[in-house]
Amino acid sequence: MTELDWSKLTFSYTKTNTILISHFDGSKWSEVESNSDDYIRLSAFAGALHYSIECFEGLKAFRGKDGKVRLFRPEENAKRLQRSAKYLGIEAPSTEMFIQMCERSVRENIEFLPPYGSRASLYLRPTLIGSNPQLGVQSSKESTFILLCSPVGAYTGGVLEAIDVVIARNYDRAAPNGTGAFKVGGNYGASLASLNKAHELGFKAVLYLDPATKKYIDEFNSSNFFAIKGNTYITPLSTTILPSITNMSLEVAAADLGMEVERRPVPVEELPTFDEVGECGTAVVITPVHKLVDKPSLESEEETVYTYGDGLCGEKSLQLFNYITDIQYGVREDKFGWTREVEI
Ligand SMILES: Cc1ncc(COP(=O)(O)O)c(C=O)c1O
């Protein structure tokens, strides 16, 4: 049995029982291997290591109030991985294979699934890499699909603690017609210079503007942007942001709670008109933003500061957070069929 203190978990790696691996050899997927060692054997010439031929997913398993174990919308993650793989030109697992491996990973690591009430969960990290030896820049013929998992708590330390973020006008995470809408590892490497700088300045996250015109809000380094104005949920429409499954669910939740929902370009000038602003994503569903600082460059002293709320979560954001997490933990009726029960 694991001796983890669930209340102390953050978003960091914990060694679990097994990782699952399947290899596509150019024509078929191998039988899934389950390894207790989380080091993998890989050619040093693998395309993933040289040309970022890599994409991944992030989803969670939750222990419900009724003791049942649920995954949240895993078929959406499977589809998004298939989109990312298609962009990279590599083979992806079918939706059925993806979900079966997620479920098996949960079963083999069930002692790492935090109990109901801890607000923690088991994070699954399906990872797909181009794995055959190659020198030229080309899509890999062989790919390797790996299912990793790790118990996690709140991403930033405290659930629903408001954070300060900064707009990085002199950095982009993705090019105008590039990879922004795909969950490829390269996007995250590209965000590190600005993220490290933002951390040095005391900010928890970076908010990027649309890379083509710098007039509109795009998204954060690892989450989507949303705002609340009156009774309206507003979130950016952009071709350079990741289609977040949490955001998609929040739009439905907001409508179900009687709110208006707008997905449209969000000009920077609109920032002072919002009542609540937040990040959304699988890691914590919603992280409220307290101060949003707009700097002409991260190296500049000049800044415009927008402040939302008093450091706690706004009322509408909290309602939305509860709506989604109550479904994830089996407390609220899952009327849209978002969860998938895992037989243990
Ligand atoms: C860049 C980026 N945007 C948005 C999200 C949120 O997506 P999802 O809600 O599917 O987790 C993520 C990942 O969590 C991300 O890395």
GROMACS .gro file of C-alpha atoms and ligand atoms in nm:
model
  360
    1MET     CA    1   0.000   0.000   0.000
    2THR     CA    2   0.112   0.349  -0.070
    3GLU     CA    3   0.178   0.585   0.221
    4LEU     CA    4   0.108   0.903   0.033
    5ASP     CA    5  -0.038   1.203   0.213
    6TRP     CA    6  -0.316   1.291  -0.034
    7SER     CA    7  -0.357   1.639   0.111
    8LYS     CA    8   0.004   1.730   0.022
    9LEU     CA    9  -0.011   1.628  -0.343
   10THR     CA   10   0.056   1.894  -0.602
   11PHE     CA   11   0.098   1.851  -0.976
   12SER     CA   12   0.417   1.651  -0.968
   13TYR     CA   13   0.542   1.303  -1.051
   14THR     CA   14   0.499   1.010  -0.818
   15LYS     CA   15   0.624   0.665  -0.914
   16THR     CA   16   0.332   0.425  -0.950
   17ASN     CA   17   0.309   0.047  -1.006
   18THR     CA   18   0.316   0.030  -1.383
   19ILE     CA   19   0.335   0.208  -1.714
   20LEU     CA   20   0.173   0.057  -2.024
   21ILE     CA   21   0.340   0.049  -2.365
   22SER     CA   22   0.235  -0.051  -2.714
   23HIS     CA   23   0.446  -0.017  -3.028
   24PHE     CA   24   0.323   0.046  -3.381
   25ASP     CA   25   0.570  -0.115  -3.622
   26GLY     CA   26   0.438   0.044  -3.940
   27SER     CA   27   0.149  -0.198  -3.981
   28LYS     CA   28   0.005  -0.300  -3.643
   29TRP     CA   29   0.009  -0.226  -3.270
   30SER     CA   30   0.188  -0.474  -3.045
   31GLU     CA   31   0.023  -0.638  -2.748
   32VAL     CA   32   0.023  -0.395  -2.455
   33GLU     CA   33   0.317  -0.445  -2.218
   34SER     CA   34   0.293  -0.350  -1.854
   35ASN     CA   35   0.624  -0.247  -1.696
   36SER     CA   36   0.705  -0.165  -1.336
   37ASP     CA   37   1.012   0.023  -1.456
   38ASP     CA   38   0.922   0.366  -1.591
   39TYR     CA   39   1.236   0.393  -1.804
   40ILE     CA   40   1.177   0.296  -2.166
   41ARG     CA   41   1.413   0.149  -2.423
   42LEU     CA   42   1.428   0.381  -2.722
   43SER     CA   43   1.665   0.433  -3.014
   44ALA     CA   44   1.871   0.747  -2.962
   45PHE     CA   45   1.785   0.821  -3.327
   46ALA     CA   46   1.408   0.822  -3.258
   47GLY     CA   47   1.233   1.113  -3.433
   48ALA     CA   48   1.074   1.219  -3.103
   49LEU     CA   49   1.414   1.311  -2.961
   50HIS     CA   50   1.531   1.520  -3.256
   51TYR     CA   51   1.227   1.670  -3.423
   52SER     CA   52   0.967   1.682  -3.142
   53ILE     CA   53   0.756   1.412  -3.308
   54GLU     CA   54   0.556   1.384  -2.989
   55CYS     CA   55   0.206   1.455  -2.871
   56PHE     CA   56   0.027   1.376  -2.549
   57GLU     CA   57  -0.293   1.398  -2.349
   58GLY     CA   58  -0.395   1.466  -1.991
   59LEU     CA   59  -0.708   1.333  -1.822
   60LYS     CA   60  -0.808   1.218  -1.479
   61ALA     CA   61  -0.967   0.930  -1.290
   62PHE     CA   62  -1.174   1.022  -0.985
   63ARG     CA   63  -1.295   0.820  -0.685
   64GLY     CA   64  -1.660   0.916  -0.648
   65LYS     CA   65  -1.870   0.972  -0.342
   66ASP     CA   66  -2.040   0.640  -0.423
   67GLY     CA   67  -1.701   0.461  -0.432
   68LYS     CA   68  -1.712   0.425  -0.812
   69VAL     CA   69  -1.415   0.520  -1.029
   70ARG     CA   70  -1.480   0.752  -1.322
   71LEU     CA   71  -1.285   0.892  -1.614
   72PHE     CA   72  -1.395   1.231  -1.748
   73ARG     CA   73  -1.466   1.240  -2.123
   74PRO     CA   74  -1.178   1.007  -2.226
   75GLU     CA   75  -1.312   0.972  -2.582
   76GLU     CA   76  -1.249   1.347  -2.631
   77ASN     CA   77  -0.885   1.300  -2.529
   78ALA     CA   78  -0.856   1.004  -2.767
   79LYS     CA   79  -0.992   1.216  -3.053
   80ARG     CA   80  -0.763   1.507  -2.971
   81LEU     CA   81  -0.458   1.275  -2.963
   82GLN     CA   82  -0.561   1.141  -3.305
   83ARG     CA   83  -0.579   1.502  -3.438
   84SER     CA   84  -0.236   1.584  -3.296
   85ALA     CA   85  -0.089   1.261  -3.440
   86LYS     CA   86  -0.239   1.334  -3.780
   87TYR     CA   87  -0.073   1.676  -3.777
   88LEU     CA   88   0.261   1.508  -3.701
   89GLY     CA   89   0.191   1.235  -3.959
   90ILE     CA   90   0.223   0.945  -3.714
   91GLU     CA   91  -0.007   0.656  -3.625
   92ALA     CA   92  -0.233   0.705  -3.321
   93PRO     CA   93  -0.421   0.441  -3.120
   94SER     CA   94  -0.791   0.397  -3.190
   95THR     CA   95  -1.036   0.547  -2.942
   96GLU     CA   96  -1.113   0.197  -2.813
   97MET     CA   97  -0.745   0.113  -2.758
   98PHE     CA   98  -0.686   0.452  -2.593
   99ILE     CA   99  -0.972   0.405  -2.347
  100GLN     CA  100  -0.888   0.041  -2.272
  101MET     CA  101  -0.531   0.138  -2.185
  102CYS     CA  102  -0.654   0.427  -1.966
  103GLU     CA  103  -0.881   0.187  -1.779
  104ARG     CA  104  -0.609  -0.076  -1.741
  105SER     CA  105  -0.368   0.187  -1.611
  106VAL     CA  106  -0.622   0.289  -1.346
  107ARG     CA  107  -0.678  -0.075  -1.245
  108GLU     CA  108  -0.306  -0.154  -1.217
  109ASN     CA  109  -0.244   0.161  -1.013
  110ILE     CA  110  -0.563   0.169  -0.811
  111GLU     CA  111  -0.381   0.217  -0.480
  112PHE     CA  112  -0.261   0.553  -0.615
  113LEU     CA  113  -0.617   0.673  -0.679
  114PRO     CA  114  -0.686   0.925  -0.403
  115PRO     CA  115  -0.998   0.872  -0.189
  116TYR     CA  116  -1.317   1.074  -0.228
  117GLY     CA  117  -1.301   1.396  -0.029
  118SER     CA  118  -0.928   1.452  -0.077
  119ARG     CA  119  -0.992   1.668  -0.388
  120ALA     CA  120  -0.702   1.478  -0.542
  121SER     CA  121  -0.720   1.242  -0.839
  122LEU     CA  122  -0.518   1.006  -1.055
  123TYR     CA  123  -0.380   1.197  -1.354
  124LEU     CA  124  -0.330   0.995  -1.672
  125ARG     CA  125  -0.072   1.101  -1.926
  126PRO     CA  126  -0.114   0.916  -2.256
  127THR     CA  127   0.199   0.992  -2.461
  128LEU     CA  128   0.264   0.918  -2.827
  129ILE     CA  129   0.610   0.941  -2.981
  130GLY     CA  130   0.766   0.884  -3.322
  131SER     CA  131   1.006   0.606  -3.230
  132ASN     CA  132   1.188   0.456  -3.528
  133PRO     CA  133   1.553   0.546  -3.585
  134GLN     CA  134   1.577   0.825  -3.842
  135LEU     CA  135   1.801   1.109  -3.951
  136GLY     CA  136   1.591   1.302  -4.201
  137VAL     CA  137   1.309   1.536  -4.103
  138GLN     CA  138   1.008   1.321  -4.184
  139SER     CA  139   0.710   1.170  -4.004
  140SER     CA  140   0.805   0.852  -3.819
  141LYS     CA  141   0.670   0.524  -3.958
  142GLU     CA  142   0.681   0.365  -3.615
  143SER     CA  143   0.523   0.509  -3.308
  144THR     CA  144   0.510   0.415  -2.943
  145PHE     CA  145   0.211   0.481  -2.720
  146ILE     CA  146   0.279   0.499  -2.348
  147LEU     CA  147   0.024   0.530  -2.069
  148LEU     CA  148   0.167   0.695  -1.758
  149CYS     CA  149  -0.016   0.795  -1.444
  150SER     CA  150   0.051   0.985  -1.125
  151PRO     CA  151  -0.165   1.091  -0.830
  152VAL     CA  152  -0.207   1.470  -0.823
  153GLY     CA  153  -0.359   1.735  -0.602
  154ALA     CA  154  -0.417   2.096  -0.692
  155TYR     CA  155  -0.194   2.228  -0.968
  156THR     CA  156  -0.092   2.552  -0.800
  157GLY     CA  157  -0.090   2.437  -0.440
  158GLY     CA  158  -0.436   2.538  -0.323
  159VAL     CA  159  -0.763   2.465  -0.499
  160LEU     CA  160  -0.935   2.785  -0.613
  161GLU     CA  161  -0.663   3.011  -0.477
  162ALA     CA  162  -0.652   3.310  -0.714
  163ILE     CA  163  -0.325   3.366  -0.896
  164ASP     CA  164  -0.145   3.656  -1.065
  165VAL     CA  165  -0.063   3.621  -1.434
  166VAL     CA  166   0.120   3.824  -1.693
  167ILE     CA  167   0.064   3.897  -2.061
  168ALA     CA  168   0.384   3.828  -2.253
  169ARG     CA  169   0.360   4.061  -2.552
  170ASN     CA  170   0.715   3.995  -2.665
  171TYR     CA  171   0.676   3.615  -2.667
  172ASP     CA  172   0.446   3.376  -2.854
  173ARG     CA  173   0.375   3.014  -2.769
  174ALA     CA  174   0.263   2.923  -3.122
  175ALA     CA  175   0.289   3.068  -3.473
  176PRO     CA  176  -0.019   3.212  -3.652
  177ASN     CA  177  -0.071   2.907  -3.875
  178GLY     CA  178   0.130   2.670  -3.662
  179THR     CA  179   0.077   2.409  -3.392
  180GLY     CA  180  -0.119   2.608  -3.131
  181ALA     CA  181  -0.437   2.403  -3.171
  182PHE     CA  182  -0.256   2.070  -3.126
  183LYS     CA  183  -0.130   1.913  -2.807
  184VAL     CA  184   0.226   1.864  -2.927
  185GLY     CA  185   0.524   1.877  -2.693
  186GLY     CA  186   0.695   2.143  -2.905
  187ASN     CA  187   0.440   2.403  -2.791
  188TYR     CA  188   0.544   2.355  -2.431
  189GLY     CA  189   0.916   2.378  -2.505
  190ALA     CA  190   0.838   2.699  -2.692
  191SER     CA  191   0.662   2.845  -2.388
  192LEU     CA  192   0.944   2.789  -2.140
  193ALA     CA  193   1.150   3.105  -2.194
  194SER     CA  194   0.848   3.326  -2.122
  195LEU     CA  195   0.722   3.102  -1.842
  196ASN     CA  196   1.059   3.102  -1.665
  197LYS     CA  197   1.078   3.480  -1.695
  198ALA     CA  198   0.722   3.514  -1.561
  199HIS     CA  199   0.806   3.290  -1.264
  200GLU     CA  200   1.112   3.506  -1.187
  201LEU     CA  201   0.876   3.804  -1.177
  202GLY     CA  202   0.643   3.624  -0.936
  203PHE     CA  203   0.366   3.528  -1.179
  204LYS     CA  204   0.215   3.180  -1.185
  205ALA     CA  205   0.123   3.174  -1.554
  206VAL     CA  206   0.167   3.351  -1.886
  207LEU     CA  207  -0.123   3.472  -2.097
  208TYR     CA  208  -0.045   3.488  -2.469
  209LEU     CA  209  -0.209   3.715  -2.723
  210ASP     CA  210  -0.297   3.602  -3.075
  211PRO     CA  211   0.041   3.580  -3.249
  212ALA     CA  212  -0.074   3.738  -3.578
  213THR     CA  213  -0.214   4.073  -3.456
  214LYS     CA  214  -0.152   4.083  -3.077
  215LYS     CA  215  -0.498   4.237  -3.041
  216TYR     CA  216  -0.686   3.942  -2.895
  217ILE     CA  217  -0.653   3.712  -2.595
  218ASP     CA  218  -0.539   3.361  -2.687
  219GLU     CA  219  -0.468   3.134  -2.391
  220PHE     CA  220  -0.234   3.057  -2.102
  221ASN     CA  221   0.074   2.833  -2.126
  222SER     CA  222  -0.119   2.527  -2.011
  223SER     CA  223  -0.485   2.627  -1.992
  224ASN     CA  224  -0.759   2.819  -2.173
  225PHE     CA  225  -0.883   3.167  -2.079
  226PHE     CA  226  -1.238   3.249  -1.974
  227ALA     CA  227  -1.407   3.555  -1.832
  228ILE     CA  228  -1.740   3.633  -1.673
  229LYS     CA  229  -1.922   3.954  -1.756
  230GLY     CA  230  -2.258   3.988  -1.580
  231ASN     CA  231  -2.433   3.664  -1.660
  232THR     CA  232  -2.216   3.578  -1.960
  233TYR     CA  233  -1.936   3.321  -1.994
  234ILE     CA  234  -1.686   3.448  -2.252
  235THR     CA  235  -1.400   3.250  -2.400
  236PRO     CA  236  -1.173   3.316  -2.700
  237LEU     CA  237  -1.237   3.186  -3.048
  238SER     CA  238  -0.893   3.141  -3.203
  239THR     CA  239  -0.714   2.900  -3.435
  240THR     CA  240  -0.398   2.910  -3.226
  241ILE     CA  241  -0.533   2.777  -2.895
  242LEU     CA  242  -0.581   2.422  -2.775
  243PRO     CA  243  -0.945   2.307  -2.784
  244SER     CA  244  -0.976   2.244  -2.410
  245ILE     CA  245  -1.211   1.966  -2.303
  246THR     CA  246  -1.268   2.143  -1.972
  247ASN     CA  247  -1.360   2.467  -2.150
  248MET     CA  248  -1.597   2.278  -2.380
  249SER     CA  249  -1.763   2.130  -2.071
  250LEU     CA  250  -1.774   2.466  -1.891
  251GLU     CA  251  -1.958   2.620  -2.186
  252VAL     CA  252  -2.225   2.352  -2.156
  253ALA     CA  253  -2.231   2.388  -1.776
  254ALA     CA  254  -2.267   2.768  -1.802
  255ALA     CA  255  -2.561   2.735  -2.042
  256ASP     CA  256  -2.719   2.475  -1.815
  257LEU     CA  257  -2.684   2.716  -1.521
  258GLY     CA  258  -2.876   2.979  -1.718
  259MET     CA  259  -2.576   3.184  -1.834
  260GLU     CA  260  -2.517   3.323  -2.181
  261VAL     CA  261  -2.216   3.172  -2.355
  262GLU     CA  262  -1.998   3.357  -2.603
  263ARG     CA  263  -1.704   3.200  -2.788
  264ARG     CA  264  -1.558   3.483  -2.993
  265PRO     CA  265  -1.242   3.687  -3.039
  266VAL     CA  266  -1.175   3.868  -2.709
  267PRO     CA  267  -0.996   4.203  -2.760
  268VAL     CA  268  -0.743   4.309  -2.497
  269GLU     CA  269  -0.941   4.633  -2.448
  270GLU     CA  270  -1.222   4.429  -2.299
  271LEU     CA  271  -1.012   4.316  -2.000
  272PRO     CA  272  -1.123   4.602  -1.769
  273THR     CA  273  -1.490   4.517  -1.828
  274PHE     CA  274  -1.479   4.163  -1.686
  275ASP     CA  275  -1.613   4.071  -1.341
  276GLU     CA  276  -1.420   3.744  -1.314
  277VAL     CA  277  -1.130   3.598  -1.508
  278GLY     CA  278  -0.983   3.249  -1.488
  279GLU     CA  279  -0.777   2.971  -1.635
  280CYS     CA  280  -0.946   2.642  -1.716
  281GLY     CA  281  -0.807   2.297  -1.785
  282THR     CA  282  -0.794   1.938  -1.663
  283ALA     CA  283  -0.534   2.010  -1.394
  284VAL     CA  284  -0.769   2.205  -1.161
  285VAL     CA  285  -1.079   2.275  -1.375
  286ILE     CA  286  -1.071   2.645  -1.280
  287THR     CA  287  -0.799   2.867  -1.136
  288PRO     CA  288  -0.927   3.219  -1.068
  289VAL     CA  289  -0.707   3.509  -1.172
  290HIS     CA  290  -0.662   3.794  -0.924
  291LYS     CA  291  -0.417   4.029  -1.097
  292LEU     CA  292  -0.362   4.031  -1.469
  293VAL     CA  293  -0.059   4.238  -1.561
  294ASP     CA  294  -0.006   4.357  -1.918
  295LYS     CA  295   0.355   4.449  -1.999
  296PRO     CA  296   0.487   4.571  -2.336
  297SER     CA  297   0.765   4.319  -2.276
  298LEU     CA  298   0.847   4.088  -1.986
  299GLU     CA  299   1.176   4.277  -1.952
  300SER     CA  300   1.000   4.613  -1.917
  301GLU     CA  301   0.906   4.800  -1.597
  302GLU     CA  302   0.600   4.946  -1.763
  303GLU     CA  303   0.269   4.775  -1.695
  304THR     CA  304  -0.108   4.800  -1.687
  305VAL     CA  305  -0.272   4.607  -1.404
  306TYR     CA  306  -0.625   4.464  -1.407
  307THR     CA  307  -0.758   4.329  -1.078
  308TYR     CA  308  -1.042   4.081  -1.037
  309GLY     CA  309  -1.207   3.998  -0.705
  310ASP     CA  310  -1.034   3.987  -0.370
  311GLY     CA  311  -0.803   3.687  -0.413
  312LEU     CA  312  -1.081   3.430  -0.376
  313CYS     CA  313  -1.283   3.259  -0.643
  314GLY     CA  314  -1.565   3.466  -0.794
  315GLU     CA  315  -1.924   3.352  -0.749
  316LYS     CA  316  -1.993   3.238  -1.106
  317SER     CA  317  -1.653   3.070  -1.141
  318LEU     CA  318  -1.719   2.880  -0.819
  319GLN     CA  319  -2.061   2.769  -0.942
  320LEU     CA  320  -1.901   2.641  -1.263
  321PHE     CA  321  -1.618   2.469  -1.076
  322ASN     CA  322  -1.868   2.291  -0.850
  323TYR     CA  323  -2.083   2.189  -1.146
  324ILE     CA  324  -1.795   2.008  -1.320
  325THR     CA  325  -1.626   1.859  -1.014
  326ASP     CA  326  -1.960   1.735  -0.875
  327ILE     CA  327  -2.007   1.537  -1.197
  328GLN     CA  328  -1.649   1.409  -1.182
  329TYR     CA  329  -1.697   1.288  -0.822
  330GLY     CA  330  -2.040   1.138  -0.890
  331VAL     CA  331  -2.226   1.391  -0.675
  332ARG     CA  332  -2.426   1.557  -0.951
  333GLU     CA  333  -2.628   1.371  -1.214
  334ASP     CA  334  -2.416   1.322  -1.525
  335LYS     CA  335  -2.689   1.420  -1.766
  336PHE     CA  336  -2.458   1.469  -2.063
  337GLY     CA  337  -2.290   1.127  -2.022
  338TRP     CA  338  -1.945   1.278  -1.968
  339THR     CA  339  -1.808   1.022  -1.726
  340ARG     CA  340  -1.707   0.664  -1.792
  341GLU     CA  341  -1.709   0.421  -1.506
  342VAL     CA  342  -1.401   0.200  -1.473
  343GLU     CA  343  -1.462  -0.158  -1.359
  344ILE     CA  344  -1.202  -0.228  -1.093
  345LIG     C1  345  -0.208   2.495  -2.378
  345LIG     C2  346  -0.325   2.431  -2.311
  345LIG     N1  347  -0.444   2.489  -2.323
  345LIG     C3  348  -0.554   2.437  -2.263
  345LIG     C4  349  -0.546   2.321  -2.185
  345LIG     C5  350  -0.668   2.268  -2.122
  345LIG     O1  351  -0.716   2.158  -2.193
  345LIG     P1  352  -0.802   2.047  -2.120
  345LIG     O2  353  -0.919   2.114  -2.061
  345LIG     O3  354  -0.841   1.952  -2.228
  345LIG     O4  355  -0.715   1.986  -2.017
  345LIG     C6  356  -0.423   2.257  -2.173
  345LIG     C7  357  -0.405   2.133  -2.098
  345LIG     O5  358  -0.448   2.102  -1.997
  345LIG     C8  359  -0.309   2.313  -2.235
  345LIG     O6  360  -0.189   2.257  -2.220
   0.00000   0.00000   0.00000
